[in-house]
mmCIF file with all atom_site columns, C-alpha atoms in Angstrom:
data_model
loop_
_atom_site.group_PDB
_atom_site.id
_atom_site.type_symbol
_atom_site.label_atom_id
_atom_site.label_alt_id
_atom_site.label_comp_id
_atom_site.label_asym_id
_atom_site.label_entity_id
_atom_site.label_seq_id
_atom_site.pdbx_PDB_ins_code
_atom_site.Cartn_x
_atom_site.Cartn_y
_atom_site.Cartn_z
_atom_site.occupancy
_atom_site.B_iso_or_equiv
_atom_site.pdbx_formal_charge
_atom_site.auth_seq_id
_atom_site.auth_comp_id
_atom_site.auth_asym_id
_atom_site.auth_atom_id
_atom_site.pdbx_PDB_model_num
ATOM 1   C CA . MET A 1 1   ? -18.711 38.756 -37.009 1.00 0.00 ? 1   MET A CA 1
ATOM 2   C CA . ASP A 1 2   ? -21.021 39.620 -34.979 1.00 0.00 ? 2   ASP A CA 1
ATOM 3   C CA . ALA A 1 3   ? -24.301 37.187 -34.123 1.00 0.00 ? 3   ALA A CA 1
ATOM 4   C CA . PHE A 1 4   ? -26.864 38.929 -35.716 1.00 0.00 ? 4   PHE A CA 1
ATOM 5   C CA . MET A 1 5   ? -24.809 38.779 -39.034 1.00 0.00 ? 5   MET A CA 1
ATOM 6   C CA . VAL A 1 6   ? -24.333 35.334 -38.562 1.00 0.00 ? 6   VAL A CA 1
ATOM 7   C CA . ILE A 1 7   ? -28.088 34.666 -38.231 1.00 0.00 ? 7   ILE A CA 1
ATOM 8   C CA . ALA A 1 8   ? -28.733 37.111 -41.031 1.00 0.00 ? 8   ALA A CA 1
ATOM 9   C CA . ASP A 1 9   ? -28.181 34.584 -43.775 1.00 0.00 ? 9   ASP A CA 1
ATOM 10  C CA . PRO A 1 10  ? -30.679 32.231 -44.526 1.00 0.00 ? 10  PRO A CA 1
ATOM 11  C CA . THR A 1 11  ? -28.000 29.079 -45.099 1.00 0.00 ? 11  THR A CA 1
ATOM 12  C CA . ARG A 1 12  ? -25.760 29.784 -41.765 1.00 0.00 ? 12  ARG A CA 1
ATOM 13  C CA . ARG A 1 13  ? -29.891 29.611 -39.561 1.00 0.00 ? 13  ARG A CA 1
ATOM 14  C CA . ARG A 1 14  ? -30.140 26.237 -41.284 1.00 0.00 ? 14  ARG A CA 1
ATOM 15  C CA . ILE A 1 15  ? -27.309 24.728 -40.777 1.00 0.00 ? 15  ILE A CA 1
ATOM 16  C CA . ILE A 1 16  ? -27.663 25.937 -37.205 1.00 0.00 ? 16  ILE A CA 1
ATOM 17  C CA . ASP A 1 17  ? -31.362 24.549 -37.024 1.00 0.00 ? 17  ASP A CA 1
ATOM 18  C CA . THR A 1 18  ? -29.966 21.320 -38.429 1.00 0.00 ? 18  THR A CA 1
ATOM 19  C CA . LEU A 1 19  ? -26.794 20.944 -36.226 1.00 0.00 ? 19  LEU A CA 1
ATOM 20  C CA . ARG A 1 20  ? -29.503 21.638 -33.739 1.00 0.00 ? 20  ARG A CA 1
ATOM 21  C CA . GLU A 1 21  ? -30.771 18.315 -33.818 1.00 0.00 ? 21  GLU A CA 1
ATOM 22  C CA . GLY A 1 22  ? -27.230 16.351 -33.576 1.00 0.00 ? 22  GLY A CA 1
ATOM 23  C CA . ALA A 1 23  ? -23.987 16.340 -34.913 1.00 0.00 ? 23  ALA A CA 1
ATOM 24  C CA . ALA A 1 24  ? -23.349 16.337 -38.796 1.00 0.00 ? 24  ALA A CA 1
ATOM 25  C CA . ASP A 1 25  ? -20.155 16.771 -40.983 1.00 0.00 ? 25  ASP A CA 1
ATOM 26  C CA . VAL A 1 26  ? -19.967 18.457 -44.863 1.00 0.00 ? 26  VAL A CA 1
ATOM 27  C CA . THR A 1 27  ? -21.986 15.571 -46.865 1.00 0.00 ? 27  THR A CA 1
ATOM 28  C CA . THR A 1 28  ? -24.967 15.319 -44.058 1.00 0.00 ? 28  THR A CA 1
ATOM 29  C CA . LEU A 1 29  ? -25.529 18.847 -44.288 1.00 0.00 ? 29  LEU A CA 1
ATOM 30  C CA . ILE A 1 30  ? -24.685 19.009 -48.476 1.00 0.00 ? 30  ILE A CA 1
ATOM 31  C CA . GLU A 1 31  ? -27.550 16.070 -48.481 1.00 0.00 ? 31  GLU A CA 1
ATOM 32  C CA . ARG A 1 32  ? -29.956 17.381 -45.760 1.00 0.00 ? 32  ARG A CA 1
ATOM 33  C CA . LEU A 1 33  ? -29.820 21.684 -47.133 1.00 0.00 ? 33  LEU A CA 1
ATOM 34  C CA . ASP A 1 34  ? -29.993 20.663 -50.479 1.00 0.00 ? 34  ASP A CA 1
ATOM 35  C CA . VAL A 1 35  ? -26.561 23.243 -51.292 1.00 0.00 ? 35  VAL A CA 1
ATOM 36  C CA . SER A 1 36  ? -23.520 22.923 -52.753 1.00 0.00 ? 36  SER A CA 1
ATOM 37  C CA . GLN A 1 37  ? -20.141 21.843 -50.633 1.00 0.00 ? 37  GLN A CA 1
ATOM 38  C CA . SER A 1 38  ? -17.958 25.244 -51.658 1.00 0.00 ? 38  SER A CA 1
ATOM 39  C CA . LEU A 1 39  ? -21.324 27.085 -50.227 1.00 0.00 ? 39  LEU A CA 1
ATOM 40  C CA . VAL A 1 40  ? -21.484 24.755 -47.261 1.00 0.00 ? 40  VAL A CA 1
ATOM 41  C CA . SER A 1 41  ? -17.942 24.942 -46.390 1.00 0.00 ? 41  SER A CA 1
ATOM 42  C CA . LYS A 1 42  ? -18.093 29.337 -46.777 1.00 0.00 ? 42  LYS A CA 1
ATOM 43  C CA . HIS A 1 43  ? -20.902 29.095 -44.306 1.00 0.00 ? 43  HIS A CA 1
ATOM 44  C CA . LEU A 1 44  ? -19.022 26.705 -41.820 1.00 0.00 ? 44  LEU A CA 1
ATOM 45  C CA . GLY A 1 45  ? -16.127 28.543 -41.846 1.00 0.00 ? 45  GLY A CA 1
ATOM 46  C CA . VAL A 1 46  ? -18.360 31.917 -40.903 1.00 0.00 ? 46  VAL A CA 1
ATOM 47  C CA . LEU A 1 47  ? -20.039 29.978 -38.252 1.00 0.00 ? 47  LEU A CA 1
ATOM 48  C CA . ARG A 1 48  ? -16.946 28.474 -37.058 1.00 0.00 ? 48  ARG A CA 1
ATOM 49  C CA . ASP A 1 49  ? -14.777 31.827 -36.511 1.00 0.00 ? 49  ASP A CA 1
ATOM 50  C CA . ALA A 1 50  ? -17.568 33.265 -34.994 1.00 0.00 ? 50  ALA A CA 1
ATOM 51  C CA . GLY A 1 51  ? -17.909 30.899 -32.316 1.00 0.00 ? 51  GLY A CA 1
ATOM 52  C CA . THR A 1 52  ? -21.293 29.324 -32.923 1.00 0.00 ? 52  THR A CA 1
ATOM 53  C CA . VAL A 1 53  ? -20.178 25.695 -34.290 1.00 0.00 ? 53  VAL A CA 1
ATOM 54  C CA . ARG A 1 54  ? -17.216 23.694 -33.106 1.00 0.00 ? 54  ARG A CA 1
ATOM 55  C CA . VAL A 1 55  ? -15.312 21.207 -35.189 1.00 0.00 ? 55  VAL A CA 1
ATOM 56  C CA . GLU A 1 56  ? -14.513 18.119 -34.061 1.00 0.00 ? 56  GLU A CA 1
ATOM 57  C CA . VAL A 1 57  ? -11.754 15.761 -36.551 1.00 0.00 ? 57  VAL A CA 1
ATOM 58  C CA . ALA A 1 58  ? -12.942 11.985 -36.869 1.00 0.00 ? 58  ALA A CA 1
ATOM 59  C CA . GLY A 1 59  ? -10.511 10.420 -39.177 1.00 0.00 ? 59  GLY A CA 1
ATOM 60  C CA . LYS A 1 60  ? -10.624 12.573 -42.428 1.00 0.00 ? 60  LYS A CA 1
ATOM 61  C CA . ARG A 1 61  ? -13.843 13.940 -41.445 1.00 0.00 ? 61  ARG A CA 1
ATOM 62  C CA . ARG A 1 62  ? -14.814 17.087 -39.596 1.00 0.00 ? 62  ARG A CA 1
ATOM 63  C CA . VAL A 1 63  ? -17.970 16.539 -37.663 1.00 0.00 ? 63  VAL A CA 1
ATOM 64  C CA . TYR A 1 64  ? -19.822 19.841 -36.634 1.00 0.00 ? 64  TYR A CA 1
ATOM 65  C CA . HIS A 1 65  ? -21.284 20.539 -33.362 1.00 0.00 ? 65  HIS A CA 1
ATOM 66  C CA . LEU A 1 66  ? -23.283 23.500 -32.086 1.00 0.00 ? 66  LEU A CA 1
ATOM 67  C CA . ALA A 1 67  ? -21.471 24.940 -29.582 1.00 0.00 ? 67  ALA A CA 1
ATOM 68  C CA . ASP A 1 68  ? -23.096 25.162 -25.868 1.00 0.00 ? 68  ASP A CA 1
ATOM 69  C CA . ASP A 1 69  ? -23.196 28.766 -25.677 1.00 0.00 ? 69  ASP A CA 1
ATOM 70  C CA . PRO A 1 70  ? -23.757 29.106 -29.489 1.00 0.00 ? 70  PRO A CA 1
ATOM 71  C CA . LEU A 1 71  ? -25.178 32.870 -29.908 1.00 0.00 ? 71  LEU A CA 1
ATOM 72  C CA . PRO A 1 72  ? -24.678 34.647 -26.408 1.00 0.00 ? 72  PRO A CA 1
ATOM 73  C CA . ALA A 1 73  ? -25.444 38.194 -27.962 1.00 0.00 ? 73  ALA A CA 1
ATOM 74  C CA . VAL A 1 74  ? -28.998 37.182 -29.678 1.00 0.00 ? 74  VAL A CA 1
ATOM 75  C CA . LEU A 1 75  ? -30.080 35.698 -26.371 1.00 0.00 ? 75  LEU A CA 1
ATOM 76  C CA . ALA A 1 76  ? -29.297 38.178 -23.860 1.00 0.00 ? 76  ALA A CA 1
ATOM 77  C CA . TRP A 1 77  ? -31.356 40.641 -26.382 1.00 0.00 ? 77  TRP A CA 1
ATOM 78  C CA . VAL A 1 78  ? -34.070 38.338 -26.850 1.00 0.00 ? 78  VAL A CA 1
ATOM 79  C CA . THR A 1 79  ? -34.458 37.622 -23.011 1.00 0.00 ? 79  THR A CA 1
ATOM 80  C CA . PRO A 1 80  ? -35.707 40.813 -21.648 1.00 0.00 ? 80  PRO A CA 1
ATOM 81  C CA . TYR A 1 81  ? -38.566 40.799 -24.488 1.00 0.00 ? 81  TYR A CA 1
ATOM 82  C CA . HIS A 1 82  ? -39.552 36.597 -24.327 1.00 0.00 ? 82  HIS A CA 1
ATOM 83  C CA . ARG A 1 83  ? -40.423 37.674 -21.078 1.00 0.00 ? 83  ARG A CA 1
ATOM 84  C CA . LYS A 1 84  ? -42.717 40.436 -21.456 1.00 0.00 ? 84  LYS A CA 1
ATOM 85  C CA . TRP A 1 85  ? -44.292 38.580 -23.655 1.00 0.00 ? 85  TRP A CA 1
ATOM 86  C CA . ALA A 1 86  ? -44.415 35.541 -21.663 1.00 0.00 ? 86  ALA A CA 1
ATOM 87  C CA . ASN A 1 87  ? -45.781 37.920 -18.665 1.00 0.00 ? 87  ASN A CA 1
ATOM 88  C CA . ALA A 1 88  ? -48.299 39.265 -21.182 1.00 0.00 ? 88  ALA A CA 1
ATOM 89  C CA . PHE A 1 89  ? -49.686 35.537 -22.393 1.00 0.00 ? 89  PHE A CA 1
ATOM 90  C CA . ASP A 1 90  ? -49.830 34.270 -18.610 1.00 0.00 ? 90  ASP A CA 1
ATOM 91  C CA . ARG A 1 91  ? -52.122 37.537 -17.881 1.00 0.00 ? 91  ARG A CA 1
ATOM 92  C CA . LEU A 1 92  ? -53.872 36.799 -20.813 1.00 0.00 ? 92  LEU A CA 1
ATOM 93  C CA . THR A 1 93  ? -54.413 32.474 -19.982 1.00 0.00 ? 93  THR A CA 1
ATOM 94  C CA . HIS A 1 94  ? -55.137 34.056 -16.370 1.00 0.00 ? 94  HIS A CA 1
ATOM 95  C CA . LEU A 1 95  ? -58.282 36.098 -17.458 1.00 0.00 ? 95  LEU A CA 1
ATOM 96  C CA . ILE A 1 96  ? -59.089 33.242 -20.185 1.00 0.00 ? 96  ILE A CA 1
ATOM 97  C CA . ASP A 1 97  ? -59.735 30.572 -16.844 1.00 0.00 ? 97  ASP A CA 1
ATOM 98  C CA . SER A 1 98  ? -61.583 32.996 -15.110 1.00 0.00 ? 98  SER A CA 1
ATOM 99  C CA . ASP A 1 99  ? -64.023 34.211 -17.934 1.00 0.00 ? 99  ASP A CA 1
ATOM 100 C CA . ALA A 1 100 ? -64.257 30.340 -18.822 1.00 0.00 ? 100 ALA A CA 1
ATOM 101 C CA . ASP A 1 101 ? -64.930 30.145 -15.068 1.00 0.00 ? 101 ASP A CA 1
ATOM 102 C CA . SER A 1 102 ? -67.207 32.400 -14.790 1.00 0.00 ? 102 SER A CA 1
ATOM 103 C CA . ALA A 1 103 ? -69.523 31.144 -17.934 1.00 0.00 ? 103 ALA A CA 1
ATOM 104 C CA . ALA A 1 104 ? -69.831 27.902 -16.723 1.00 0.00 ? 104 ALA A CA 1
ATOM 105 C CA . ASP A 1 105 ? -70.997 28.989 -13.352 1.00 0.00 ? 105 ASP A CA 1
ATOM 106 C CA . ASP A 1 106 ? -73.229 31.467 -15.376 1.00 0.00 ? 106 ASP A CA 1
ATOM 107 C CA . HIS A 1 107 ? -74.612 28.234 -17.220 1.00 0.00 ? 107 HIS A CA 1
ATOM 108 C CA . ASP A 1 108 ? -74.703 26.239 -14.153 1.00 0.00 ? 108 ASP A CA 1
ATOM 109 C CA . ASN A 1 109 ? -76.893 29.187 -12.212 1.00 0.00 ? 109 ASN A CA 1
ATOM 110 C CA . THR A 1 110 ? -78.685 28.652 -15.504 1.00 0.00 ? 110 THR A CA 1
ATOM 111 C CA . LYS A 1 111 ? -79.684 25.366 -15.479 1.00 0.00 ? 111 LYS A CA 1
ATOM 112 C CA . ASP A 1 112 ? -80.518 24.983 -11.393 1.00 0.00 ? 112 ASP A CA 1
ATOM 113 C CA . ASP A 1 113 ? -82.885 28.248 -12.375 1.00 0.00 ? 113 ASP A CA 1
ATOM 114 C CA . ASN A 1 114 ? -84.617 26.177 -14.788 1.00 0.00 ? 114 ASN A CA 1
ATOM 115 C CA . ARG A 1 115 ? -84.973 22.938 -12.655 1.00 0.00 ? 115 ARG A CA 1
ATOM 116 C CA . ASP A 1 116 ? -87.554 25.338 -10.513 1.00 0.00 ? 116 ASP A CA 1
#
């Protein structure tokens, strides 16, 4: 399954978000997400097959971790847009700061004019 199909399902996104905070077993995921065991297991299987999560066997428990590079295709697709938006916000911040500096200078000049 491709990465975009992986994140298309809201339950899988919630599992990914939960595992981003730290490893969890199925019982923990069931409690945190308030969903059935069968649903969590189904989605963990999809996430595991897609390479989004990895599983560690700890005794009778299976502990799930977010993979080191869980969604490379999504990251590759989003990165150019992130750069574009970040650059636009940087320019906007610079413009706002310049306007604020100009307004402060104008205010200081007005105070000086009022003292005369």
